[in-house]
XYZ file of N, CA, C and O in Angstrom:
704
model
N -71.799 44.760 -19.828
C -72.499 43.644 -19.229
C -72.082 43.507 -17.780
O -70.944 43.571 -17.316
N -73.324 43.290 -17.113
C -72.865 42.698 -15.361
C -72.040 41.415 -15.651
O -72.134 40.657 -16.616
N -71.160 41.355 -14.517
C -70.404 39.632 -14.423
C -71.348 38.725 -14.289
O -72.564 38.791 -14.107
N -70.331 37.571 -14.448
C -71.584 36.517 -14.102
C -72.345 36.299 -12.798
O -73.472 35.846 -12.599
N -71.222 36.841 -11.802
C -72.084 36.184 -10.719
C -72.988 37.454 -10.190
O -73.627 37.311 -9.148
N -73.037 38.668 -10.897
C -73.901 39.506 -10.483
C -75.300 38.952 -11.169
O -76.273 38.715 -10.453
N -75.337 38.778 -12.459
C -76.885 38.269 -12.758
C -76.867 36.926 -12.247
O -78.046 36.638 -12.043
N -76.141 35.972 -11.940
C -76.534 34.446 -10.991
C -77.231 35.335 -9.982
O -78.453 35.387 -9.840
N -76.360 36.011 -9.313
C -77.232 36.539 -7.633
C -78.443 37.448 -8.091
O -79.269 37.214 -7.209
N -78.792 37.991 -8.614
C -80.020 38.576 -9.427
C -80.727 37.562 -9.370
O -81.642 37.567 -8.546
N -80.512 36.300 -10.282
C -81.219 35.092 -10.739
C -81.629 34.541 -9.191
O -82.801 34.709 -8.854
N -80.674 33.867 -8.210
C -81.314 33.730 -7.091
C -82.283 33.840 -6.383
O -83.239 33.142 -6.045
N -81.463 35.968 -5.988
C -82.766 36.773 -5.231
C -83.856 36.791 -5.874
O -84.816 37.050 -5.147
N -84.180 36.568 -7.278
C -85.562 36.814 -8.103
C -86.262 35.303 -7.522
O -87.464 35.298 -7.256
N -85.595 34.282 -7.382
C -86.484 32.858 -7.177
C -86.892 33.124 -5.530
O -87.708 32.344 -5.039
N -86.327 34.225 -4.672
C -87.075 34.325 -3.369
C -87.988 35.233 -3.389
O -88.920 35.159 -2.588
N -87.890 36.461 -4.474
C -89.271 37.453 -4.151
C -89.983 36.195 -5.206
O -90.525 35.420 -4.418
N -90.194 35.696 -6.593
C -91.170 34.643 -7.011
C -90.555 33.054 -7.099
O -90.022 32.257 -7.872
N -90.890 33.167 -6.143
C -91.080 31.496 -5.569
C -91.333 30.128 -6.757
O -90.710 29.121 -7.092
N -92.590 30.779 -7.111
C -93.678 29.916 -7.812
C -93.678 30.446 -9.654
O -94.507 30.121 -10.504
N -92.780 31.100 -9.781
C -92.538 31.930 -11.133
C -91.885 30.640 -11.533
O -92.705 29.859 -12.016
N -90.423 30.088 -11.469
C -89.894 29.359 -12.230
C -90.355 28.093 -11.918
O -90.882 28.039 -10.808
N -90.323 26.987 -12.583
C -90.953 25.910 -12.527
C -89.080 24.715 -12.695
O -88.751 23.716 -12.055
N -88.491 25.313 -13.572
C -87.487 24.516 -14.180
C -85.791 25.361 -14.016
O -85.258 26.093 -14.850
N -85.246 24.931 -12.638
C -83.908 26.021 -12.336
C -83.131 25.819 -12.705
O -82.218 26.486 -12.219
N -82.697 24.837 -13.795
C -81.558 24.945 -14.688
C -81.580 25.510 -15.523
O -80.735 26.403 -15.594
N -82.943 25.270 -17.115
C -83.469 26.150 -17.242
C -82.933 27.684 -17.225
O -82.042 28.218 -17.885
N -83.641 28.098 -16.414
C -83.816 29.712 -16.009
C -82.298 30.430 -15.789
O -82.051 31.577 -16.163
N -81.067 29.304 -14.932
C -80.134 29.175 -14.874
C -79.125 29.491 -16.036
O -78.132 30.218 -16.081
N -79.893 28.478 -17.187
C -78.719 28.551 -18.461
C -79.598 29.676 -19.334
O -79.097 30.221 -20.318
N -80.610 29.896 -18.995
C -81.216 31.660 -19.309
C -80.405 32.646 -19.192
O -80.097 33.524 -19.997
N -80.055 32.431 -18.059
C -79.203 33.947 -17.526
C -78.178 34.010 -17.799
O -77.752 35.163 -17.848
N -77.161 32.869 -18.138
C -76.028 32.727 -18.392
C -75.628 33.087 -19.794
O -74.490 33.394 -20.147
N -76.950 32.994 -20.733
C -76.941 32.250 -22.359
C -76.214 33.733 -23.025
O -75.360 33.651 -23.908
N -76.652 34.986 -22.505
C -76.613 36.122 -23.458
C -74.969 36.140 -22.980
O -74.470 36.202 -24.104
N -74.311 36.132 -22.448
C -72.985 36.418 -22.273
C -71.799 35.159 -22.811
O -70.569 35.170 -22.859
N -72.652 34.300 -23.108
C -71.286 33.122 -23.676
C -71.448 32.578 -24.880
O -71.056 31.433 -25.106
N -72.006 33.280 -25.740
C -71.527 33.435 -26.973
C -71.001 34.643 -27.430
O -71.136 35.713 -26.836
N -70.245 34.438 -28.757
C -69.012 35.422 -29.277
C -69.861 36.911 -29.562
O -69.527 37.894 -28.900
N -70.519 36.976 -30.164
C -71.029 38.333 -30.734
C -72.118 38.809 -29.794
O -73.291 38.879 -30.162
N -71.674 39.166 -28.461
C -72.735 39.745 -27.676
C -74.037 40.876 -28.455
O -75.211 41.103 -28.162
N -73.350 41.257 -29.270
C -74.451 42.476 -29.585
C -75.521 41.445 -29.989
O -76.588 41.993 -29.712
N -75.764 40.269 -30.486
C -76.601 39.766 -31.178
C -77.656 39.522 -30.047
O -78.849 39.736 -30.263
N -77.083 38.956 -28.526
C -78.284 38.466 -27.578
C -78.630 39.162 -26.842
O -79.503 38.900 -26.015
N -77.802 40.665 -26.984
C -78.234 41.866 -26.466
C -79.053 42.719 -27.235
O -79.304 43.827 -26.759
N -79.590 42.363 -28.507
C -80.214 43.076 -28.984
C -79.635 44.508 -29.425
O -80.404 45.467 -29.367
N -78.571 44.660 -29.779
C -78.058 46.010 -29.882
C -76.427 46.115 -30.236
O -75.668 45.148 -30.286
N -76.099 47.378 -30.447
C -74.889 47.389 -31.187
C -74.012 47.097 -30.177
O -72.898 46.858 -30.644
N -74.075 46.990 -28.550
C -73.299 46.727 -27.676
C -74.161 46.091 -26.667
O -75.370 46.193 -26.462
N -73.166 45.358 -26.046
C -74.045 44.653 -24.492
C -74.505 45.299 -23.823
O -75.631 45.002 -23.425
N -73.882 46.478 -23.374
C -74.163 47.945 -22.643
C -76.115 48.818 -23.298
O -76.882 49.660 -22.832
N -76.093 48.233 -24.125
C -76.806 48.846 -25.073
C -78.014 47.950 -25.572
O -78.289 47.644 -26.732
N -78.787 47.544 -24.174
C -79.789 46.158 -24.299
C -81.089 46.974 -25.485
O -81.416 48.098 -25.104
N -81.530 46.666 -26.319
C -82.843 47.106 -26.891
C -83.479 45.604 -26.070
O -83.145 44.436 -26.273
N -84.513 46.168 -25.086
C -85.448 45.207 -24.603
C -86.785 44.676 -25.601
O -87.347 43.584 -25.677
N -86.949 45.654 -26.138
C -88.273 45.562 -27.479
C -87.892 44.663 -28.072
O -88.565 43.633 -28.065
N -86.406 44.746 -28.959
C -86.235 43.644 -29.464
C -86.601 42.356 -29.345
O -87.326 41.670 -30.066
N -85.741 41.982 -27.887
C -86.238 40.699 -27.522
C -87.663 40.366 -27.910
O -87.874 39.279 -28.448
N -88.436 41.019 -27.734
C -89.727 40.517 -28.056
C -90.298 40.113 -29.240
O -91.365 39.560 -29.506
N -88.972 40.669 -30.178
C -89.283 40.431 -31.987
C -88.445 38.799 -32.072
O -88.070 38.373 -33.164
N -88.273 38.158 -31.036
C -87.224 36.932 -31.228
C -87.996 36.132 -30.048
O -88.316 35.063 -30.568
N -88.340 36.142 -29.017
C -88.461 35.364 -28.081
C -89.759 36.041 -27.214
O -90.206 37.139 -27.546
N -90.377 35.191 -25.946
C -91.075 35.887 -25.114
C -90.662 34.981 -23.933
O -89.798 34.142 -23.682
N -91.881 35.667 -23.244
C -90.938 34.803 -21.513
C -92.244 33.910 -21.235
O -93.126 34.102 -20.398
N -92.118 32.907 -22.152
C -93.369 31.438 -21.848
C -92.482 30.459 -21.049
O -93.093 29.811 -20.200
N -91.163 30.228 -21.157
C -90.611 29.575 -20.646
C -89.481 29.675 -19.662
O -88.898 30.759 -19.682
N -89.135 28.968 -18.983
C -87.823 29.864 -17.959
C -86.891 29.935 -18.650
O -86.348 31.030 -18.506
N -86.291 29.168 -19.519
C -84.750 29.753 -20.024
C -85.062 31.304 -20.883
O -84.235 32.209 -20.989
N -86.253 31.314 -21.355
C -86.348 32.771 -21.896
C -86.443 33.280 -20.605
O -85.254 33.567 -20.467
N -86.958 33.605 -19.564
C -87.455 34.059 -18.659
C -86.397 34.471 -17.694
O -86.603 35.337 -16.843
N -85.089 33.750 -17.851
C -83.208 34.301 -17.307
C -83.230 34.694 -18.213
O -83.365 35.910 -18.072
N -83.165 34.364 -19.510
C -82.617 35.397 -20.453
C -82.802 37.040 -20.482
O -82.037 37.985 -20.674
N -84.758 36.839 -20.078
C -84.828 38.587 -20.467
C -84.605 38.963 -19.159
O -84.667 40.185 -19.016
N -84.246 38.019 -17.634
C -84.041 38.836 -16.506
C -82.235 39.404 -16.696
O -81.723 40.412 -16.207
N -81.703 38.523 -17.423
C -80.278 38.763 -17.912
C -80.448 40.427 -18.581
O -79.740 41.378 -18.251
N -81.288 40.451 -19.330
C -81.020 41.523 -20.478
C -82.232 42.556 -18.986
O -81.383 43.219 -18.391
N -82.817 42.685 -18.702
C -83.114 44.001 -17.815
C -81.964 44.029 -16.892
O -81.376 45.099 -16.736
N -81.586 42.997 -16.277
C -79.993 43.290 -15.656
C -78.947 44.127 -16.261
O -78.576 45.248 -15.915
N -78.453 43.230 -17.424
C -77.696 44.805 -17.721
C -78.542 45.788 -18.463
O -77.905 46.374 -19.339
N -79.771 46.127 -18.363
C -80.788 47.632 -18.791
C -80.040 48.243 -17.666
O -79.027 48.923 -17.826
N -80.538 47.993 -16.613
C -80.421 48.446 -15.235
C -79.201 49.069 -15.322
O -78.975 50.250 -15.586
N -78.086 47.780 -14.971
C -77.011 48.273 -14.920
C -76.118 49.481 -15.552
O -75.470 50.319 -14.924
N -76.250 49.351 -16.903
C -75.400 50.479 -17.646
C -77.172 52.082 -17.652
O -77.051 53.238 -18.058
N -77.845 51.755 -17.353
C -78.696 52.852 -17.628
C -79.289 53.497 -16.304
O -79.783 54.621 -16.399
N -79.273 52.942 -15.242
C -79.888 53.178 -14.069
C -78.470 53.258 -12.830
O -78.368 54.141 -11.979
N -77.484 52.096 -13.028
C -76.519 51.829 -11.770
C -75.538 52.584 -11.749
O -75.285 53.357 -10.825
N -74.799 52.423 -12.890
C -73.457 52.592 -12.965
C -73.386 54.048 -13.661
O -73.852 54.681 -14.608
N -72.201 54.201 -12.203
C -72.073 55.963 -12.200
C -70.639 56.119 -12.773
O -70.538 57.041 -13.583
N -69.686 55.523 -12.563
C -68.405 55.377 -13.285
C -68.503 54.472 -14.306
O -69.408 53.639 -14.364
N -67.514 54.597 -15.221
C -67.059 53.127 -16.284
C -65.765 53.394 -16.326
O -65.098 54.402 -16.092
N -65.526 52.313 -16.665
C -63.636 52.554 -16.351
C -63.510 50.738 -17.353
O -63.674 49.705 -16.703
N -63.297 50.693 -18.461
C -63.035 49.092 -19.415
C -62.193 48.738 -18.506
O -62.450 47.622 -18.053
N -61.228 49.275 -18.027
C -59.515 48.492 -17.542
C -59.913 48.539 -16.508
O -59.082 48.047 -15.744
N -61.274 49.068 -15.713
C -61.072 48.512 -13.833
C -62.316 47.962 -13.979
O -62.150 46.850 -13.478
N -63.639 48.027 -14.399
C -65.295 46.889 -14.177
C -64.277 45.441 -14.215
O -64.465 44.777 -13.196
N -63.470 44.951 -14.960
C -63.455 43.875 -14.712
C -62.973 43.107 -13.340
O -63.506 42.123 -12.827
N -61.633 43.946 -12.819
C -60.999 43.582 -11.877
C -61.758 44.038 -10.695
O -61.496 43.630 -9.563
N -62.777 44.953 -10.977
C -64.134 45.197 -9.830
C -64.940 43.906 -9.570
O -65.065 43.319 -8.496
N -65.461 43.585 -10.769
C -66.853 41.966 -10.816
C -65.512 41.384 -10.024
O -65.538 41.849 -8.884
N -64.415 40.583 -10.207
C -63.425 39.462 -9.547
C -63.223 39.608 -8.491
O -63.194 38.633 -7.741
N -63.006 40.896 -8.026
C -62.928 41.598 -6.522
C -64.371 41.442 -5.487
O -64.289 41.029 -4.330
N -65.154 41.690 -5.880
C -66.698 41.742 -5.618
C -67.192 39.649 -5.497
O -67.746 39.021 -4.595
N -66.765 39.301 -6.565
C -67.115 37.725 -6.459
C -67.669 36.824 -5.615
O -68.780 36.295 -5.585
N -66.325 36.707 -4.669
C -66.530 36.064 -3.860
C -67.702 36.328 -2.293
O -68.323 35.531 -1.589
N -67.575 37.664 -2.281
C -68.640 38.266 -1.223
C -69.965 38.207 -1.567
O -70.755 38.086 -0.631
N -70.590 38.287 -3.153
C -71.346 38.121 -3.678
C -72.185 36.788 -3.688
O -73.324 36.518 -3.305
N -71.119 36.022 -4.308
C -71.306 34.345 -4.380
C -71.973 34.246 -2.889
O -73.072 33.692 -2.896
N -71.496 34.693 -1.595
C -71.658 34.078 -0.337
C -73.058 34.721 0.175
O -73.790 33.973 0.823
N -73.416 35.837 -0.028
C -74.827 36.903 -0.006
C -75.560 36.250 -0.466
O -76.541 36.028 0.243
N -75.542 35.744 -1.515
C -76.536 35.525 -2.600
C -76.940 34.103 -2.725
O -78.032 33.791 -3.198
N -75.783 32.954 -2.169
C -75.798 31.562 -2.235
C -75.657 31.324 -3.609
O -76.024 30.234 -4.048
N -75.152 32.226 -4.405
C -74.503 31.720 -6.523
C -73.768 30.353 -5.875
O -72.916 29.999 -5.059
N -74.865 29.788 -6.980
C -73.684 27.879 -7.393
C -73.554 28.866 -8.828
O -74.418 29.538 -9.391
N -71.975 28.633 -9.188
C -71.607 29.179 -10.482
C -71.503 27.746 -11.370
O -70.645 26.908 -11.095
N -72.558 27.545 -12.558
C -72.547 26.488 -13.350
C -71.754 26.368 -14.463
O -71.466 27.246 -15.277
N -71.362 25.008 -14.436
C -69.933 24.558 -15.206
C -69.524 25.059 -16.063
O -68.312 25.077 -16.280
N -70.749 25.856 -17.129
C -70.216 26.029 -17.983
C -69.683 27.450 -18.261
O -69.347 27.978 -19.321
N -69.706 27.935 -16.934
C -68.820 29.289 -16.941
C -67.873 29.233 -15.731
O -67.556 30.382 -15.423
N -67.349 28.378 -14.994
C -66.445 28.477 -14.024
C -65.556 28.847 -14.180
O -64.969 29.363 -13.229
N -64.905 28.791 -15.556
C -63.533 28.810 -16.455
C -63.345 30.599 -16.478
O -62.271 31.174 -16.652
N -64.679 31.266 -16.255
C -64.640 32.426 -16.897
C -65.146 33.714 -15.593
O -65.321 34.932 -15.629
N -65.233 32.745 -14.613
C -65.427 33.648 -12.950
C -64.287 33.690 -12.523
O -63.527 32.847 -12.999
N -63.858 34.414 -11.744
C -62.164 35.028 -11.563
C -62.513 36.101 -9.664
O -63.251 36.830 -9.001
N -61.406 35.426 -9.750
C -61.685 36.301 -7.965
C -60.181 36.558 -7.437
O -59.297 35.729 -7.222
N -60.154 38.416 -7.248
C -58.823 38.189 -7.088
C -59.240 39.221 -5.408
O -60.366 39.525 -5.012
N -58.139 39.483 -4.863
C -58.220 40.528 -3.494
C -58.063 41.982 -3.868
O -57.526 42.315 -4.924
N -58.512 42.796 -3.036
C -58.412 44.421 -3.374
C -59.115 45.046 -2.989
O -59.977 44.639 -2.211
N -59.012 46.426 -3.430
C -60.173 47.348 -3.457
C -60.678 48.036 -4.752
O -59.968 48.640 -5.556
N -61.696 47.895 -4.807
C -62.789 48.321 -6.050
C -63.123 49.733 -6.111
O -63.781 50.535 -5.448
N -62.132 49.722 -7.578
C -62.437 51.115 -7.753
C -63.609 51.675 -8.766
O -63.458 52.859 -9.065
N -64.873 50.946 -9.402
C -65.969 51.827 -9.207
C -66.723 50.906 -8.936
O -67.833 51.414 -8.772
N -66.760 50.127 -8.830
C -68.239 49.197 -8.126
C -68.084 49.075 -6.503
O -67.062 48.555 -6.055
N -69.144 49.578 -5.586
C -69.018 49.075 -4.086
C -70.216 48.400 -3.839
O -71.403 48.435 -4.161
N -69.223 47.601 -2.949
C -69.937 46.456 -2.691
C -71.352 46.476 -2.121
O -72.207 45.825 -2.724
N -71.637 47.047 -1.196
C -72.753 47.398 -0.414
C -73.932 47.975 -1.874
O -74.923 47.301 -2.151
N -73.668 48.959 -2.459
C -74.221 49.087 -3.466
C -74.426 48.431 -4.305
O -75.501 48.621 -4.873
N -73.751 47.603 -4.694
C -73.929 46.409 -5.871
C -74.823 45.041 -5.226
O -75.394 44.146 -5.849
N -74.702 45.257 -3.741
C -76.220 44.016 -3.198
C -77.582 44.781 -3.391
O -78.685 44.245 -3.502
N -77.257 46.390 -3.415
C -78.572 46.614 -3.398
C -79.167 46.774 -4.835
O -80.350 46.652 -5.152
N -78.402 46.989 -5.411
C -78.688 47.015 -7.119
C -79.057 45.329 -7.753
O -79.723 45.001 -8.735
N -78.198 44.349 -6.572
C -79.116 42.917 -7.048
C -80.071 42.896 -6.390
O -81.037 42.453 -7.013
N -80.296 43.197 -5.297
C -81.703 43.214 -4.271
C -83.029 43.681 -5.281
O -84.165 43.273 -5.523
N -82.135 44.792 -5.698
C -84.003 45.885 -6.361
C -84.170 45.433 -7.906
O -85.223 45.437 -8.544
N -83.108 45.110 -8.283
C -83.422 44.179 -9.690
C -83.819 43.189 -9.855
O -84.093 42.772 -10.981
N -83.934 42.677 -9.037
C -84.164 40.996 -8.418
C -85.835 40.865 -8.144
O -86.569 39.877 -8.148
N -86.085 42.198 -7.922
C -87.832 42.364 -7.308
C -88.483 42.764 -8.881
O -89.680 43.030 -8.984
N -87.757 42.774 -9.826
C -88.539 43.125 -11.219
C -89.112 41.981 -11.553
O -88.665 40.834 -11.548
N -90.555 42.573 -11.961
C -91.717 42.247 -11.951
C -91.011 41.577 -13.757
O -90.831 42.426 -14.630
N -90.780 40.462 -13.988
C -90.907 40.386 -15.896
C -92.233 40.687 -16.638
O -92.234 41.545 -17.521
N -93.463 39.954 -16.284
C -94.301 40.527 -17.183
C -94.793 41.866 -17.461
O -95.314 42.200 -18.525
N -94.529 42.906 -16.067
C -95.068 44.472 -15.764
C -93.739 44.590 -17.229
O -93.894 44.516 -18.448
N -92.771 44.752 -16.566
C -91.658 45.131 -17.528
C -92.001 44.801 -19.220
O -92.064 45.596 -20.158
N -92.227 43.027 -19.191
C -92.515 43.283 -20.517
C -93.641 44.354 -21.094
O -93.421 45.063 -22.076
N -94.872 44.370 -20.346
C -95.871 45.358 -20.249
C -95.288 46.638 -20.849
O -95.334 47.090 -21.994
N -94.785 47.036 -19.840
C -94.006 48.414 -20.506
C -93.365 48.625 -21.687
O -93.441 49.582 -22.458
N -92.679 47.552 -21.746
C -91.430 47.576 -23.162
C -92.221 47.730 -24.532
O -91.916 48.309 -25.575
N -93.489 46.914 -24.111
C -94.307 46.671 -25.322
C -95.475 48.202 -25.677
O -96.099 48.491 -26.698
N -95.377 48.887 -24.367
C -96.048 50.177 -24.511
C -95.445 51.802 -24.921
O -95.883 52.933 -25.129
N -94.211 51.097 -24.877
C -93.428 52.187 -25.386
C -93.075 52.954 -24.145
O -92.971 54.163 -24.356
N -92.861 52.572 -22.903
C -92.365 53.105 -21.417
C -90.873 53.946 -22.078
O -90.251 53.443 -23.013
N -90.660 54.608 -21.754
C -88.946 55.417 -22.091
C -88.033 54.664 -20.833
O -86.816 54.491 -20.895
N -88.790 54.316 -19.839
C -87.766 54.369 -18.978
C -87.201 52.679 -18.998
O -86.362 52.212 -18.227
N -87.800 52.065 -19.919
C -87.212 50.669 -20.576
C -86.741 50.581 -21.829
O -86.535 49.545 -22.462
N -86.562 51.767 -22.197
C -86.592 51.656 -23.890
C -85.113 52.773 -23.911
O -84.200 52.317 -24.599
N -84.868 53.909 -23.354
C -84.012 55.166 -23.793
C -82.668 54.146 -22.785
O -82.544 53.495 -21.748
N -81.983 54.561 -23.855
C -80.016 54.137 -23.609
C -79.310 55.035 -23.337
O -79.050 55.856 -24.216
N -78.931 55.133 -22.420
C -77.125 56.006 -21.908
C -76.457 55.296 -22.477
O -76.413 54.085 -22.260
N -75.673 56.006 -23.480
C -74.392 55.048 -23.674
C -73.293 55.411 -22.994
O -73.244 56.541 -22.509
N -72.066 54.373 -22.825
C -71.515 54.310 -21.957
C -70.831 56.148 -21.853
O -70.234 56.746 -20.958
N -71.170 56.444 -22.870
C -69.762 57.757 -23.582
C -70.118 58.709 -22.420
O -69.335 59.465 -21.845
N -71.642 58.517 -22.132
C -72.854 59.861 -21.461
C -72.391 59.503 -19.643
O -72.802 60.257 -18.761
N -71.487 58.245 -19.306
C -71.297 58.230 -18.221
C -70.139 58.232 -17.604
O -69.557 57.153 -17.715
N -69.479 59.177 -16.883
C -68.404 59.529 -16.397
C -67.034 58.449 -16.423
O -67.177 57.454 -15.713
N -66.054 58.535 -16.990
C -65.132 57.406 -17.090
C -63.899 58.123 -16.443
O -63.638 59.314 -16.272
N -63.113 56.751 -16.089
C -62.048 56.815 -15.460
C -60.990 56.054 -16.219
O -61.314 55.231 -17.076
N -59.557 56.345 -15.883
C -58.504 55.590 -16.377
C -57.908 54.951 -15.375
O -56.943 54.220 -15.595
C-alpha cells in the first residue's frame, strides 16, 4: 500500500484536474483513507494482499455513485498503480521509513490536511530514501491523480489486462 499522505496528495491533485467531480470533500477524504485503517487489509483491497488490488472486485461490492466510494476506488487504483506500474524496488524494512522521509515534502507539494483520524499513524522522520525518490513519487501522484475513474472503471469492467494483471511483489526486485 502507498502511505497515507501519498493517496491524500493523489486525492488533492485529482480535485484540481476534476474540479466539479466531487461534490462532498470529506466524504471522498474518508474514501481514500477507509481501505487502509481497518485490520484485514486484504478485505478492502480486494485481494490476498494490499499490494494485490483486484479492481473488478470492487465492483462486485460497491460503485463510484458517491464520493466516499469514489476515494475509495481512487485509493485502490493508487495502490494498482503503485505496486504494478511504479515501484521498481521493494524493500518491507525501508518503503516505510521512505513514505516518513518523503512526508513532509509531500504534505507541502500537494497542500495534504492529514485527517484526524490518521494523524496518529503519519510519521516523518529526516534522511535519505532508499527506494522511493522524491521527484518521482510527485510525478507518480501527478499522473495518477489525472485518472479518469469512470474510463478506468470502463476498462476494469471490459476485461482491460492492464487494470486487471498483478505483479506480485516477489516479480519485483527487492532489497535488504
Amino acid at each position: 500500500m502507498a502511505g497515507y499522505v501519498i493517496h491524500l496528495a493523489v486525492g488533492e491533485k485529482y480535485l484540481k484536474f476534476y474540479p466539479n467531480e466531487i461534490k462532498n470533500y470529506d466524504d471522498f477524504i474518508q474514501g481514500i483513507i477507509y481501505p487502509d485503517s481497518v485490520a484485514d487489509k486484504s478485505l478492502t483491497h480486494y485481494g490476498p494482499k494490499s499490494s494485490e488490488v483486484n479492481l473488478r472486485d470492487f465492483f462486485n461490492d460497491r460503485d463510484i455513485n458517491n464520493d466516499f466510494d469514489k476515494g475509495y476506488f481512487l485509493h485502490l487504483v493508487t495502490d494498482y498503480l503503485f505496486y504494478n506500474k511504479f515501484l521498481k524496488t521493494f524493500s518491507k524494512k525501508y518503503i516505510y521509513d521512505d513514505y516518513d522521509i518523503l512526508n513532509e515534502a509531500l504534505e507541502k507539494e500537494f497542500q495534504v490536511k492529514i485527517p484526524s483520524k490518521v494523524k496518529d499513524e503519519v510519521f516523518y522522520k529526516t534522511g535519505k530514501t532508499k527506494i522511493l525518490d522524491l521527484k518521482e513519487t510527485i510525478e507518480f501522484i501527478t499522473e495518477t491523480a489525472k485518472s479518469n475513474l469512470k474510463e478506468i472503471k470502463t476498462a476494469v469492467l471490459n476485461g482491460d489486462k492492464n487494470w486487471l494483471e498483478i505483479r506480485p511483489l516477489a516479480k519485483i526486485k527487492t532489497i535488504d
